[in-house]
Coordinates of C-alpha atoms in Angstrom, one line a residue:
X231 CA 84.2 109.6 65.4
X232 CA 86.0 106.3 65.8
X233 CA 84.8 104.0 63.0
X234 CA 83.9 106.9 60.7
X235 CA 87.4 107.1 59.5
X236 CA 88.2 106.2 55.9
X237 CA 87.1 108.8 53.3
X238 CA 87.8 109.4 49.8
X239 CA 87.4 112.7 47.9
X240 CA 84.0 112.8 46.2
X241 CA 83.6 114.2 42.7
X242 CA 80.9 116.8 42.1
X243 CA 79.1 118.8 44.7
X244 CA 81.6 118.3 47.5
X245 CA 80.3 114.9 48.4
X246 CA 82.3 112.9 50.8
X247 CA 81.9 109.1 50.9
X248 CA 82.5 107.5 54.2
X249 CA 82.7 103.8 54.4
X250 CA 81.6 102.5 57.8
X251 CA 80.6 98.9 58.7
X252 CA 79.6 98.2 55.2
X253 CA 77.2 101.2 54.9
X254 CA 77.9 103.9 52.4
X255 CA 77.0 107.4 53.4
X256 CA 76.8 110.1 50.8
X257 CA 76.5 113.4 52.5
X258 CA 76.7 117.0 51.5
X259 CA 79.2 119.1 53.3
X260 CA 76.6 121.4 54.9
X261 CA 74.8 118.6 56.8
X262 CA 77.7 116.3 57.6
X263 CA 77.4 117.1 61.3
X264 CA 79.8 114.9 63.2
X265 CA 80.1 112.1 60.7
X266 CA 83.1 113.6 59.0
X267 CA 84.8 116.7 60.2
X268 CA 87.0 117.0 57.2
X269 CA 87.0 120.4 55.5
X270 CA 89.6 119.8 52.9
X271 CA 90.2 117.1 50.4
X272 CA 93.7 116.4 49.1
X273 CA 94.9 114.0 46.5
X274 CA 95.7 111.7 49.3
X275 CA 92.8 109.3 49.6
X276 CA 92.8 109.5 53.4
X277 CA 93.4 112.4 55.7
X278 CA 93.1 111.6 59.4
X279 CA 90.8 114.1 60.9
X280 CA 90.6 114.2 64.6
X281 CA 91.8 116.7 67.2
X282 CA 95.1 115.5 68.8
X283 CA 95.0 117.3 72.2
X284 CA 98.6 118.6 72.4
X285 CA 97.6 120.7 75.4
X286 CA 95.8 118.4 77.8
X287 CA 96.1 114.7 76.7
X288 CA 96.4 112.5 79.8
X289 CA 97.5 108.9 79.7
X290 CA 94.9 106.1 79.9
X291 CA 95.6 103.0 82.0
X292 CA 96.9 101.2 78.9
X293 CA 99.4 104.0 78.1
X294 CA 100.5 104.7 81.6
X295 CA 103.5 102.4 81.9
X296 CA 105.2 103.7 78.7
X297 CA 104.1 107.2 79.4
X298 CA 105.8 107.2 82.8
X299 CA 109.1 105.9 81.4
X300 CA 109.1 108.6 78.8
X301 CA 108.0 111.3 81.2
X302 CA 111.1 110.9 83.3
X303 CA 113.2 111.7 80.2
X304 CA 111.0 114.6 79.0
X305 CA 111.1 116.2 82.5
X306 CA 114.8 117.0 81.9
X307 CA 114.4 118.3 78.3
X308 CA 113.6 121.9 79.2
X309 CA 116.7 122.1 81.5
X310 CA 118.9 120.8 78.7
X311 CA 117.5 123.5 76.3
X312 CA 118.0 126.2 78.9
X313 CA 121.6 125.1 79.5
X314 CA 122.3 124.9 75.8
X315 CA 120.8 128.4 75.3
X316 CA 123.0 129.8 78.0
X317 CA 126.2 128.1 76.7
X318 CA 128.7 130.8 76.1
X319 CA 131.9 128.8 75.4
X320 CA 135.5 129.5 76.3
X321 CA 136.5 131.2 73.0
X322 CA 138.3 134.1 74.7
X323 CA 140.4 131.9 77.0
X324 CA 141.2 129.5 74.2
X325 CA 142.4 132.3 71.9
X326 CA 144.7 133.8 74.5
X327 CA 146.2 130.4 75.4
X328 CA 146.9 129.6 71.7
X329 CA 148.4 133.0 71.1
X330 CA 150.7 132.7 74.1
X331 CA 151.7 129.0 74.1
X332 CA 154.5 129.6 76.7
X333 CA 152.4 131.4 79.2
X334 CA 151.5 128.6 81.7
X335 CA 149.0 130.7 83.6
X336 CA 146.9 131.3 80.4
X337 CA 147.1 127.6 79.5
X338 CA 145.7 126.7 82.9
X339 CA 143.0 129.3 82.7
X340 CA 141.8 128.0 79.3
X341 CA 141.8 124.4 80.6
X342 CA 139.9 125.4 83.8
X343 CA 137.3 127.2 81.6
X344 CA 136.9 124.2 79.2
X345 CA 136.7 121.3 81.6
X346 CA 133.2 122.3 83.1
X347 CA 131.9 123.1 79.6
X348 CA 132.9 119.6 78.4
X349 CA 131.0 118.2 81.4
X350 CA 127.9 120.0 79.9
X351 CA 128.5 118.7 76.4
X352 CA 128.8 115.2 77.8
X353 CA 125.5 115.7 79.6
X354 CA 123.8 116.8 76.4
X355 CA 125.2 113.8 74.5
X356 CA 124.1 111.4 77.3
X357 CA 120.6 112.9 77.1
X358 CA 120.5 112.2 73.4
X359 CA 121.0 108.5 74.3
X360 CA 118.2 108.6 76.9
X361 CA 115.9 110.3 74.3
X362 CA 116.6 107.6 71.8
X363 CA 115.6 104.9 74.3
X364 CA 112.4 106.9 75.1
X365 CA 111.7 107.1 71.3
X366 CA 112.0 103.3 71.0
X367 CA 109.5 102.8 73.8
X368 CA 107.0 105.1 72.1
X369 CA 107.5 103.6 68.7
X370 CA 107.0 100.1 70.1
X371 CA 103.6 101.3 71.6
X372 CA 102.5 103.3 68.6
X373 CA 103.3 100.7 65.9
X374 CA 102.1 97.6 67.8
X375 CA 99.2 95.5 66.5
X376 CA 96.9 96.7 69.2
X377 CA 94.9 98.8 66.7
X378 CA 94.3 98.4 63.0
X379 CA 96.0 101.5 61.7
X380 CA 98.2 104.4 62.8
X381 CA 95.2 106.8 62.9
X382 CA 93.6 104.7 65.6
X383 CA 96.9 104.5 67.5
X384 CA 97.4 108.3 67.6
X385 CA 93.7 109.0 68.3
X386 CA 93.4 106.5 71.2
X387 CA 96.9 106.9 72.6
X388 CA 96.9 110.7 72.6
X389 CA 99.2 111.0 75.6
X390 CA 101.9 108.9 73.9
X391 CA 101.4 110.8 70.6
X392 CA 101.8 114.1 72.6
X393 CA 105.1 112.7 74.1
X394 CA 106.3 111.8 70.6
X395 CA 105.5 115.3 69.5
X396 CA 107.4 116.7 72.5
X397 CA 110.5 114.7 71.6
X398 CA 110.3 116.1 68.0
X399 CA 109.8 119.6 69.3
X400 CA 112.8 119.3 71.6
X401 CA 114.9 117.9 68.8
X402 CA 114.3 120.7 66.4
X403 CA 114.8 123.3 69.1
X404 CA 118.1 121.7 70.3
X405 CA 119.5 121.6 66.8
X406 CA 118.5 125.2 66.1
X407 CA 120.5 126.3 69.2
X408 CA 123.4 124.0 68.4
X409 CA 123.7 125.2 64.8
X410 CA 124.0 128.9 65.9
X411 CA 126.7 128.1 68.5
X412 CA 130.1 127.4 66.9
X413 CA 131.7 127.5 70.4
X414 CA 130.6 123.9 71.1
X415 CA 132.8 122.3 68.5
X416 CA 135.7 124.7 69.2
X417 CA 135.6 124.0 72.9
X418 CA 135.5 120.3 72.5
X419 CA 138.3 120.1 69.9
X420 CA 140.5 122.3 72.1
X421 CA 139.8 120.0 75.0
X422 CA 140.8 116.9 73.0
X423 CA 144.0 118.5 71.7
X424 CA 145.0 119.6 75.1
X425 CA 144.2 116.2 76.6
X426 CA 146.3 114.3 74.1
X427 CA 149.2 116.8 74.7
X428 CA 148.9 116.2 78.5
X429 CA 149.0 112.4 77.9
X430 CA 152.1 112.7 75.8
X431 CA 153.8 114.7 78.5
X432 CA 152.4 112.4 81.2
X433 CA 150.7 115.3 82.9
X434 CA 147.7 114.0 85.1
X435 CA 144.5 115.8 83.9
X436 CA 141.6 116.1 86.3
X437 CA 139.1 116.4 83.4
X438 CA 140.2 113.1 82.0
X439 CA 138.2 110.8 84.2
X440 CA 135.1 112.5 82.9
X441 CA 135.6 111.6 79.3
X442 CA 137.7 108.7 78.2
X443 CA 138.9 108.4 74.6
X444 CA 136.2 106.2 73.3
X445 CA 133.4 108.4 74.7
X446 CA 135.3 111.5 73.4
X447 CA 135.1 109.9 69.9
X448 CA 131.4 109.4 70.1
X449 CA 130.8 112.9 71.5
X450 CA 132.9 114.3 68.7
X451 CA 130.9 112.5 66.1
X452 CA 127.7 113.7 67.7
X453 CA 128.6 117.4 67.5
X454 CA 130.2 117.1 64.1
X455 CA 126.7 116.6 62.6
X456 CA 124.9 119.8 61.7
X457 CA 121.7 118.5 63.4
X458 CA 122.9 116.0 66.0
X459 CA 119.6 115.3 67.8
X460 CA 117.8 114.8 64.6
X461 CA 120.4 112.4 63.5
X462 CA 120.0 110.5 66.8
X463 CA 116.3 110.3 66.2
X464 CA 116.5 109.2 62.6
X465 CA 119.3 106.6 63.3
X466 CA 117.2 105.5 66.3
X467 CA 114.1 105.1 64.2
X468 CA 115.9 103.2 61.5
X469 CA 117.5 101.0 64.1
X470 CA 114.0 100.4 65.6
X471 CA 112.8 99.2 62.2
X472 CA 115.7 96.9 61.6
X473 CA 115.6 95.4 65.1
X474 CA 111.9 94.6 64.7
X475 CA 112.0 92.5 61.5
X476 CA 108.5 91.1 62.1
X477 CA 107.0 94.6 62.1
X478 CA 106.4 96.0 58.5
X479 CA 108.4 99.2 58.0
X480 CA 105.0 100.8 57.0
X481 CA 103.8 100.5 60.6
X482 CA 106.5 103.0 61.5
X483 CA 106.5 105.3 58.4
X484 CA 102.7 105.4 58.4
X485 CA 102.7 106.4 62.1
X486 CA 105.0 109.3 61.0
X487 CA 103.0 110.4 57.9
X488 CA 99.8 110.2 59.9
X489 CA 101.3 112.5 62.6
X490 CA 102.3 115.0 59.9
X491 CA 98.8 114.9 58.4
X492 CA 97.1 115.3 61.8
X493 CA 99.2 118.4 62.5
X494 CA 98.5 119.8 59.0
X495 CA 94.7 119.3 59.3
X496 CA 94.6 120.8 62.8
X497 CA 96.5 123.9 61.5
X498 CA 94.4 124.5 58.5
X499 CA 90.9 123.8 59.8
X500 CA 88.6 125.0 62.5
X501 CA 90.5 122.8 65.0
X502 CA 93.0 125.5 65.2
X503 CA 90.6 127.7 67.2
X504 CA 90.5 125.0 69.9
X505 CA 94.2 125.6 70.9
X506 CA 94.2 127.9 73.9
X507 CA 97.5 129.5 73.1
X508 CA 99.6 130.6 70.1
X509 CA 102.4 128.6 71.6
X510 CA 100.5 125.4 70.7
X511 CA 100.3 126.6 67.1
X512 CA 104.0 127.0 66.9
X513 CA 104.5 123.6 68.7
X514 CA 102.2 122.0 66.1
X515 CA 104.1 123.6 63.2
X516 CA 107.5 122.4 64.6
X517 CA 106.2 118.9 65.2
X518 CA 104.8 118.7 61.6
X519 CA 108.3 119.7 60.2
X520 CA 110.1 117.4 62.6
X521 CA 108.0 114.4 61.6
X522 CA 108.4 115.2 57.9
X523 CA 112.2 115.2 58.2
X524 CA 112.2 112.0 60.2
X525 CA 110.0 110.4 57.6
X526 CA 112.3 111.6 54.9
X527 CA 115.2 109.8 56.6
X528 CA 113.5 106.6 57.5
X529 CA 111.3 106.0 54.5
X530 CA 113.1 104.3 51.6
X531 CA 112.1 106.9 49.0
X532 CA 111.5 109.8 51.4
X533 CA 108.9 112.5 52.0
X534 CA 109.1 114.2 48.6
X535 CA 108.5 111.3 46.3
X536 CA 105.2 110.8 44.4
X537 CA 104.5 107.7 46.5
X538 CA 105.1 109.6 49.8
X539 CA 102.1 109.5 52.1
X540 CA 102.7 113.1 53.2
X541 CA 100.9 115.9 51.4
X542 CA 104.1 118.0 51.1
X543 CA 102.5 120.8 49.1
X544 CA 99.8 121.1 51.7
X545 CA 102.3 121.1 54.6
X546 CA 104.5 123.7 52.9
X547 CA 101.4 125.9 52.2
X548 CA 100.4 125.7 55.9
X549 CA 103.9 126.9 56.8
X550 CA 103.8 129.7 54.2
X551 CA 100.5 130.9 55.5
X552 CA 102.0 131.8 58.9
X553 CA 103.6 135.2 59.7
X554 CA 106.9 134.9 57.7
X555 CA 109.4 135.6 60.5
X556 CA 107.9 132.9 62.7
X557 CA 108.5 130.0 60.3
X558 CA 111.7 130.8 58.4
X559 CA 113.7 128.5 60.6
X560 CA 111.3 125.6 59.9
X561 CA 111.3 126.2 56.2
X562 CA 115.1 126.2 56.4
X563 CA 115.0 122.9 58.2
X564 CA 113.0 121.4 55.3
X565 CA 115.5 123.0 52.8
X566 CA 118.7 122.0 54.4
X567 CA 118.2 119.1 56.8
X568 CA 116.1 116.7 54.7
X569 CA 117.6 113.9 52.8
X570 CA 115.6 113.6 49.5
X571 CA 114.5 117.2 48.6
X572 CA 117.1 117.5 45.9
X573 CA 116.5 114.1 44.4
X574 CA 115.6 113.9 40.7
X575 CA 112.2 112.4 41.6
X576 CA 111.1 115.4 43.7
X577 CA 108.2 117.2 42.2
X578 CA 109.3 120.6 40.7
X579 CA 106.4 122.5 42.3
X580 CA 107.6 121.3 45.8
X581 CA 111.2 122.4 45.0
X582 CA 110.1 125.8 43.8
X583 CA 107.8 126.3 46.8
X584 CA 110.9 125.9 49.0
X585 CA 113.1 128.1 47.0

């Protein structure tokens, strides 16, 4: 319950000590009732333990303004993923045009195939910019001084926490699809090469008004990254921290680590049975991984260091307890898209758990 929040791991007999308004309660697990719903103790002195309702959270009046701004962006997220999933590329047309450089008809066919695809790539890139702006609005709300700590923020602003989770979920899904689609970069670089050839030869290009040179450079950089949406989010979060000098960086990183802990606790305790669908379980797993990666980029020493506020061993264990084929992609995201996993300071047990 609110107020019954801070707890430290008790020594013998599974006693949990909860400090609330100056009273100290020593209670055995069996009769804890609602005082503390924690089932596990980790070496982190504080695990937030409340149910974050990823399925039904509705905005309160205080959240509504930010929630509505972000909702406009999130409404388009599914369409973006559907378009990306259906993206086939113009590989065939491009190959034929390159192999037959003097065949004008084939050059025109390839160009006609690539121009609408570049329109899509531009749209995905522009969506990443909208997503970053939405992230800033959410971070501003979730790290403000309205509540004492990030646990209270996430517990009392559940609709915003859910939107933050949806952004992370979208990000990981987008990057998974992008990573397995080499056509994206091939199409775009063919477009740029052809465009510069047309400019040299003073040929007017109808696709040109869509993407000027400066925008083409930014789009190119965006897709050159293995995980472009994640990079957008981590750069956006770092930028948020540096633009808000009066806000301690901990407000932001603690919000991220608390989110990771909430997901972990919900997945490993009786809370899990409150999800009405298995989809919510995989949503929760993906959000936990997304927020760990974000924390690893934004926090000065990252998620794997001893001083990290994320129980990495616990989070990896939760992943490994799932059916193996369902989480391999998420384990790979931790292996290959984090920043600090291979640092000297990373605990050897964590490294071997991810091998």
